[in-house]
């Protein structure tokens, strides 16, 4: 591996030795990328990375989703996941060909949707292998949800039993067929395939809480314990593995959730959807997720899945994808200031501000495409304070 | 005081006894309101409140700012602050007459801008009294910045010496006239006036850090120590008092900042601008502030000043005001789930979601004006998952 292609090594954020130790021990995984020669590392000591979900839902098409993927990358998504629910093979190949970041998928969608009740383990494994052969960098494997946990949910209840699409498909299949989860039963074989194709297993959290009331409950933790075992198995086989995390979690439970997940999963890189610290931010879930994921990443989350404003009620449009990516980037950077002392971007902004250098200020902002209002002239204050700008008033007194 | 007019008592969030004890001890303050008969309490055990800033900067007028004030109230601002830098008396009277929430001001703007170098203590005190007579509910008094601290900043340096407008005006005046801060020297007289007019002193943080690099520094804490003393003086006199807090603070320093401010200021209600846990969220500072203020409020901040997307480069427009208020409301609610176990709004949303009751889901969202897409029909999944909606797939299996 050419270590000079890793941003954190180039910028002195991590040493080569620490990086190599992390990769060896599994606290860092490297995602392969078919189209670019920058190497993406995720995990301890690395910058927090972000993923954007794209893919065909109802009423969107391949070109539209490709456009969303390109916008997501333009605004800083490090990876993309294809969550399509139709036209699987075409979409996946198109995305892999056209997008310059590591691509992830969720093969169980295709396996179930193509076969429904008649899906069997062979079919699932074949779909997984097809994904890996095509060159996906990572794929979600919901191996932790079992008949027994689903039975517990039926027995003990849960406000919203399952919100994960993959989890719901598997639970339905298990109940229809009175059979165990094929991903649980065939995990070693799956891990061997991932190893063969140099791809990373993303252990799915099929039972992530769907609401604050279900946060940190028996179902979530029962699955987590299974995921911890699968981390050990994957590492023994030599497959790369990361772990997906919740979900809806109140803000004051995020730290313990992150630390517990890292502990149970032997410090495997943690990949969270949010967490969302409230259920009611409808239309603004990118903001709720940014709050949860900044706190999560500060305490150890390595990889943030974006959430768009439209989460919970619609596929996002292009603008929603952009908003989701930017909110996640802000959260990731806020966390990186704390966990890596990565302050340089802030130092540069501070210098630009002190000099009222508007061109530079806009260059230092997180959104490189933000339009600078025309009235902003260098050395002149903005319309908020006009001539009573604090910086302007005091500049002659402080050197 | 008619305790039935207090939301938290009506809803059983706080008992009458705890509320009255808080008011007696100063951990809760009640803001008077000229135009409405709901009583607004801020402090320990109360819901987190939010303020929106309006007021005339460069190139905006009284009608435009009034419109912004009304939008802010519509989307949930509990108070408004008039930060105008011209036409002070007219704007203030108009706002007080036309807006139905407690109004705050910063009298030092008017005193300095009208007199500049020739401002003297009498003039400052007269302007303060004029504000109080007009009926403002609270006003910022930057009593904690002194000649000595400003001297230290000259001596020891600071990346951005002062970002607070009031602080900058006072520092410039002190340096021009080689005189002590008139708000510092006349604090007892000021507190007597606030008592007389039943208004609340908001102790300004003139030296709040303007960037991550200056966070939690000697200047910020030297001022804070003075504010702590002024809390004691105000309480002795019988004036209501709250304390303003930072500013730009890294996410992992917010908890200690909040706890220290509360301790030094004898548990007076804490009112923060953010904090902003990064300097680079230009164009999206409402999101950075939501992250910082959710964490701040979870650890004890009682009152959040909104930040708009345009912060740091422009007065906000109407859309910016709306975005700032909603982001702050989300942060406040996320904190209230943690500090008050205020989960009811989330419970209601969860029930609506479980039933795929879209009309109800949109009623439970934080933005009551969010438009429901027309394709959303009750009991039907949204376009994200279509027929593979996790809730839909599993509903028949879980009662």
CSV table of C-alpha atoms in Angstrom, one decimal, chain A residues 56-59 75 83 85 112-113 116 150 153-154 157-165 167-169 171-173 175-176 210-214 248 250-253 277-288 290-292 294-295 298 308 310-316 322-323 326-327 330-331 333-335 337-339 343 345-351 353-354 358 361-362 364-367 370-371 373 375-376 381-391 393-394 396-399, chain B residues 56-59 75 83 85 112-113 116 150 153-154 157-165 167-169 171-173 175-176 210-214 248 250-253 277-288 290-292 294-295 298 308 310-316 322-323 326-327 330-331 333-335 337-339 343 345-351 353-354 358 361-362 364-367 370-371 373 375-376 381-391 393-394 396-399:
chain,number,residue,atom,x,y,z
A,56,UNK,CA,-33.5,4.2,-6.6
A,57,UNK,CA,-36.5,4.4,-4.4
A,58,UNK,CA,-40.0,5.1,-5.7
A,59,UNK,CA,-40.2,7.6,-8.5
A,75,UNK,CA,-19.7,18.6,-1.2
A,83,UNK,CA,-29.6,1.7,-1.3
A,85,UNK,CA,-34.7,-1.2,-4.2
A,112,UNK,CA,-35.1,-10.6,-0.7
A,113,UNK,CA,-36.8,-8.3,-3.3
A,116,UNK,CA,-39.2,-12.8,-1.3
A,150,UNK,CA,-37.1,-11.3,16.9
A,153,UNK,CA,-39.4,-8.4,20.4
A,154,UNK,CA,-42.7,-10.3,19.8
A,157,UNK,CA,-42.7,-5.5,22.7
A,158,UNK,CA,-41.0,-2.5,21.3
A,159,UNK,CA,-42.5,0.9,20.4
A,160,UNK,CA,-41.3,0.5,16.8
A,161,UNK,CA,-40.2,-3.1,16.3
A,162,UNK,CA,-37.8,-2.6,13.4
A,163,UNK,CA,-36.9,0.5,11.3
A,164,UNK,CA,-34.0,-0.9,9.4
A,165,UNK,CA,-35.1,-2.0,5.9
A,167,UNK,CA,-33.6,-5.9,9.3
A,168,UNK,CA,-37.3,-5.9,8.5
A,169,UNK,CA,-36.8,-8.0,5.4
A,171,UNK,CA,-37.2,-10.6,10.3
A,172,UNK,CA,-40.2,-11.1,7.9
A,173,UNK,CA,-38.3,-13.9,6.1
A,175,UNK,CA,-41.0,-15.5,10.6
A,176,UNK,CA,-42.4,-16.6,7.2
A,210,UNK,CA,-36.4,3.8,15.7
A,211,UNK,CA,-37.3,6.3,18.4
A,212,UNK,CA,-36.0,7.8,21.7
A,213,UNK,CA,-38.3,5.5,23.6
A,214,UNK,CA,-36.6,2.3,22.3
A,248,UNK,CA,-32.4,7.2,17.7
A,250,UNK,CA,-31.0,10.7,23.5
A,251,UNK,CA,-28.0,13.0,23.5
A,252,UNK,CA,-26.9,12.0,27.1
A,253,UNK,CA,-26.8,8.3,26.1
A,277,UNK,CA,-31.2,12.6,19.5
A,278,UNK,CA,-34.8,13.5,18.9
A,279,UNK,CA,-37.7,12.0,17.0
A,280,UNK,CA,-39.4,15.3,16.1
A,281,UNK,CA,-37.0,17.2,13.8
A,282,UNK,CA,-39.1,16.3,10.8
A,283,UNK,CA,-37.9,18.3,7.8
A,284,UNK,CA,-34.7,19.1,9.7
A,285,UNK,CA,-33.3,15.7,10.5
A,286,UNK,CA,-29.9,16.7,9.0
A,287,UNK,CA,-29.6,19.1,11.9
A,288,UNK,CA,-30.7,16.6,14.6
A,290,UNK,CA,-25.4,16.6,13.0
A,291,UNK,CA,-25.9,17.2,16.7
A,292,UNK,CA,-25.9,13.5,17.5
A,294,UNK,CA,-20.8,15.4,16.4
A,295,UNK,CA,-21.2,14.1,19.9
A,298,UNK,CA,-16.2,13.2,19.5
A,308,UNK,CA,-31.0,14.4,4.9
A,310,UNK,CA,-36.3,14.5,4.1
A,311,UNK,CA,-35.4,11.5,6.2
A,312,UNK,CA,-38.5,9.8,7.6
A,313,UNK,CA,-40.8,11.0,4.8
A,314,UNK,CA,-39.2,11.0,1.3
A,315,UNK,CA,-36.2,10.3,-0.8
A,316,UNK,CA,-34.1,13.4,-0.8
A,322,UNK,CA,-26.3,18.7,-0.4
A,323,UNK,CA,-27.7,19.8,3.0
A,326,UNK,CA,-22.7,19.6,4.6
A,327,UNK,CA,-24.4,19.0,8.0
A,330,UNK,CA,-19.7,20.1,9.9
A,331,UNK,CA,-20.3,17.4,12.6
A,333,UNK,CA,-15.0,18.5,11.6
A,334,UNK,CA,-16.3,19.6,15.0
A,335,UNK,CA,-15.5,16.1,16.4
A,337,UNK,CA,-11.1,19.3,16.5
A,338,UNK,CA,-11.7,17.4,19.7
A,339,UNK,CA,-10.4,14.0,19.0
A,343,UNK,CA,-7.5,22.9,14.3
A,345,UNK,CA,-8.9,24.9,9.1
A,346,UNK,CA,-10.1,27.0,12.1
A,347,UNK,CA,-6.7,28.7,12.4
A,348,UNK,CA,-6.8,29.7,8.8
A,349,UNK,CA,-10.4,31.1,9.2
A,350,UNK,CA,-9.4,33.0,12.3
A,351,UNK,CA,-6.5,34.7,10.5
A,353,UNK,CA,-11.4,37.0,9.9
A,354,UNK,CA,-8.9,39.0,11.9
A,358,UNK,CA,-13.5,38.3,2.8
A,361,UNK,CA,-12.9,33.9,4.7
A,362,UNK,CA,-15.1,32.4,2.0
A,364,UNK,CA,-11.8,28.9,4.5
A,365,UNK,CA,-15.5,28.0,4.9
A,366,UNK,CA,-16.7,24.4,4.9
A,367,UNK,CA,-18.8,25.0,1.7
A,370,UNK,CA,-20.9,29.2,-1.0
A,371,UNK,CA,-21.5,32.5,-2.9
A,373,UNK,CA,-22.3,38.5,-1.3
A,375,UNK,CA,-21.2,43.9,-1.1
A,376,UNK,CA,-18.4,42.3,0.9
A,381,UNK,CA,-17.3,45.2,7.8
A,382,UNK,CA,-20.4,43.3,6.8
A,383,UNK,CA,-24.0,44.5,7.2
A,384,UNK,CA,-24.5,43.1,10.6
A,385,UNK,CA,-22.6,45.7,12.5
A,386,UNK,CA,-21.6,48.1,9.7
A,387,UNK,CA,-19.0,50.7,11.0
A,388,UNK,CA,-19.6,49.3,14.6
A,389,UNK,CA,-17.9,46.1,13.7
A,390,UNK,CA,-16.0,44.9,16.8
A,391,UNK,CA,-13.0,43.9,14.7
A,393,UNK,CA,-13.4,49.3,16.1
A,394,UNK,CA,-10.6,47.6,18.0
A,396,UNK,CA,-6.0,50.1,16.0
A,397,UNK,CA,-5.8,49.4,19.7
A,398,UNK,CA,-4.5,45.8,19.5
A,399,UNK,CA,-1.3,46.1,17.4
B,56,UNK,CA,-31.4,47.6,12.3
B,57,UNK,CA,-28.0,47.0,10.9
B,58,UNK,CA,-26.8,48.4,7.5
B,59,UNK,CA,-29.4,48.4,4.8
B,75,UNK,CA,-41.4,29.6,14.6
B,83,UNK,CA,-29.6,44.9,18.4
B,85,UNK,CA,-27.3,50.3,15.7
B,112,UNK,CA,-21.8,54.9,22.6
B,113,UNK,CA,-23.1,55.4,19.0
B,116,UNK,CA,-18.8,58.2,20.9
B,150,UNK,CA,-8.2,45.0,28.2
B,153,UNK,CA,-5.2,41.5,26.1
B,154,UNK,CA,-2.8,44.2,24.8
B,157,UNK,CA,-2.3,39.1,22.9
B,158,UNK,CA,-5.4,37.2,21.6
B,159,UNK,CA,-6.0,35.8,18.2
B,160,UNK,CA,-9.1,38.0,17.9
B,161,UNK,CA,-9.1,40.5,20.8
B,162,UNK,CA,-12.8,41.2,20.9
B,163,UNK,CA,-15.8,40.0,18.9
B,164,UNK,CA,-18.6,41.4,21.1
B,165,UNK,CA,-19.9,44.7,19.6
B,167,UNK,CA,-17.3,44.8,24.4
B,168,UNK,CA,-15.5,46.5,21.5
B,169,UNK,CA,-17.2,49.8,22.0
B,171,UNK,CA,-12.8,48.7,25.2
B,172,UNK,CA,-12.3,51.5,22.6
B,173,UNK,CA,-14.0,54.0,24.9
B,175,UNK,CA,-8.6,53.2,25.8
B,176,UNK,CA,-9.6,56.5,24.3
B,210,UNK,CA,-14.2,34.7,18.8
B,211,UNK,CA,-12.5,31.6,17.6
B,212,UNK,CA,-11.6,28.1,18.8
B,213,UNK,CA,-8.0,29.2,19.4
B,214,UNK,CA,-9.1,31.7,22.0
B,248,UNK,CA,-16.5,29.8,20.1
B,250,UNK,CA,-14.6,23.3,21.1
B,251,UNK,CA,-17.3,20.6,21.7
B,252,UNK,CA,-15.2,18.8,24.4
B,253,UNK,CA,-14.8,22.0,26.4
B,277,UNK,CA,-17.7,24.4,18.2
B,278,UNK,CA,-16.0,25.3,15.0
B,279,UNK,CA,-15.0,28.5,13.2
B,280,UNK,CA,-15.5,27.3,9.6
B,281,UNK,CA,-19.2,26.6,9.3
B,282,UNK,CA,-19.7,29.8,7.2
B,283,UNK,CA,-23.2,29.9,5.8
B,284,UNK,CA,-24.2,27.1,8.1
B,285,UNK,CA,-23.5,28.5,11.5
B,286,UNK,CA,-27.0,27.7,12.6
B,287,UNK,CA,-26.0,24.1,12.4
B,288,UNK,CA,-22.7,24.5,14.2
B,290,UNK,CA,-27.3,23.9,17.2
B,291,UNK,CA,-24.6,21.3,17.9
B,292,UNK,CA,-22.9,23.5,20.5
B,294,UNK,CA,-27.6,21.2,22.4
B,295,UNK,CA,-24.6,20.0,24.3
B,298,UNK,CA,-27.9,19.4,28.1
B,308,UNK,CA,-28.4,32.3,11.7
B,310,UNK,CA,-25.6,34.4,7.8
B,311,UNK,CA,-23.7,34.8,11.1
B,312,UNK,CA,-20.2,36.2,10.5
B,313,UNK,CA,-21.0,37.8,7.1
B,314,UNK,CA,-24.4,39.5,6.9
B,315,UNK,CA,-27.6,40.5,8.6
B,316,UNK,CA,-29.9,37.5,8.1
B,322,UNK,CA,-36.5,31.1,10.3
B,323,UNK,CA,-33.6,28.7,9.9
B,326,UNK,CA,-35.8,26.2,14.1
B,327,UNK,CA,-32.2,25.0,14.6
B,330,UNK,CA,-34.2,21.5,17.8
B,331,UNK,CA,-31.2,22.0,20.0
B,333,UNK,CA,-35.6,20.2,22.7
B,334,UNK,CA,-32.8,17.7,22.3
B,335,UNK,CA,-31.4,19.0,25.6
B,337,UNK,CA,-35.2,15.3,26.6
B,338,UNK,CA,-32.0,14.8,28.6
B,339,UNK,CA,-32.3,17.3,31.4
B,343,UNK,CA,-40.1,13.0,26.0
B,345,UNK,CA,-43.4,15.2,21.9
B,346,UNK,CA,-41.3,12.3,20.9
B,347,UNK,CA,-43.8,9.7,22.2
B,348,UNK,CA,-46.5,11.4,20.2
B,349,UNK,CA,-44.3,11.2,17.0
B,350,UNK,CA,-43.5,7.6,17.7
B,351,UNK,CA,-47.2,6.6,17.9
B,353,UNK,CA,-45.0,6.9,12.9
B,354,UNK,CA,-45.9,3.4,14.0
B,358,UNK,CA,-48.9,11.1,8.0
B,361,UNK,CA,-46.6,12.8,11.8
B,362,UNK,CA,-46.6,16.3,10.3
B,364,UNK,CA,-45.9,16.2,15.7
B,365,UNK,CA,-42.9,17.7,13.9
B,366,UNK,CA,-41.0,20.7,15.3
B,367,UNK,CA,-42.0,22.9,12.4
B,370,UNK,CA,-43.8,22.2,7.2
B,371,UNK,CA,-45.6,21.3,4.1
B,373,UNK,CA,-45.9,16.3,0.3
B,375,UNK,CA,-48.2,11.9,-2.3
B,376,UNK,CA,-48.2,10.9,1.4
B,381,UNK,CA,-45.1,4.2,2.9
B,382,UNK,CA,-43.1,7.1,1.6
B,383,UNK,CA,-40.9,7.2,-1.5
B,384,UNK,CA,-37.7,6.3,0.4
B,385,UNK,CA,-38.6,2.5,0.7
B,386,UNK,CA,-41.9,2.2,-1.1
B,387,UNK,CA,-43.4,-1.2,-0.5
B,388,UNK,CA,-40.2,-2.3,1.3
B,389,UNK,CA,-40.9,0.1,4.2
B,390,UNK,CA,-39.7,-1.6,7.4
B,391,UNK,CA,-42.8,-0.5,9.3
B,393,UNK,CA,-43.3,-5.2,6.2
B,394,UNK,CA,-43.3,-6.0,9.8
B,396,UNK,CA,-48.5,-7.9,10.6
B,397,UNK,CA,-45.9,-9.8,12.6
B,398,UNK,CA,-45.8,-7.5,15.6
B,399,UNK,CA,-49.4,-7.3,16.8
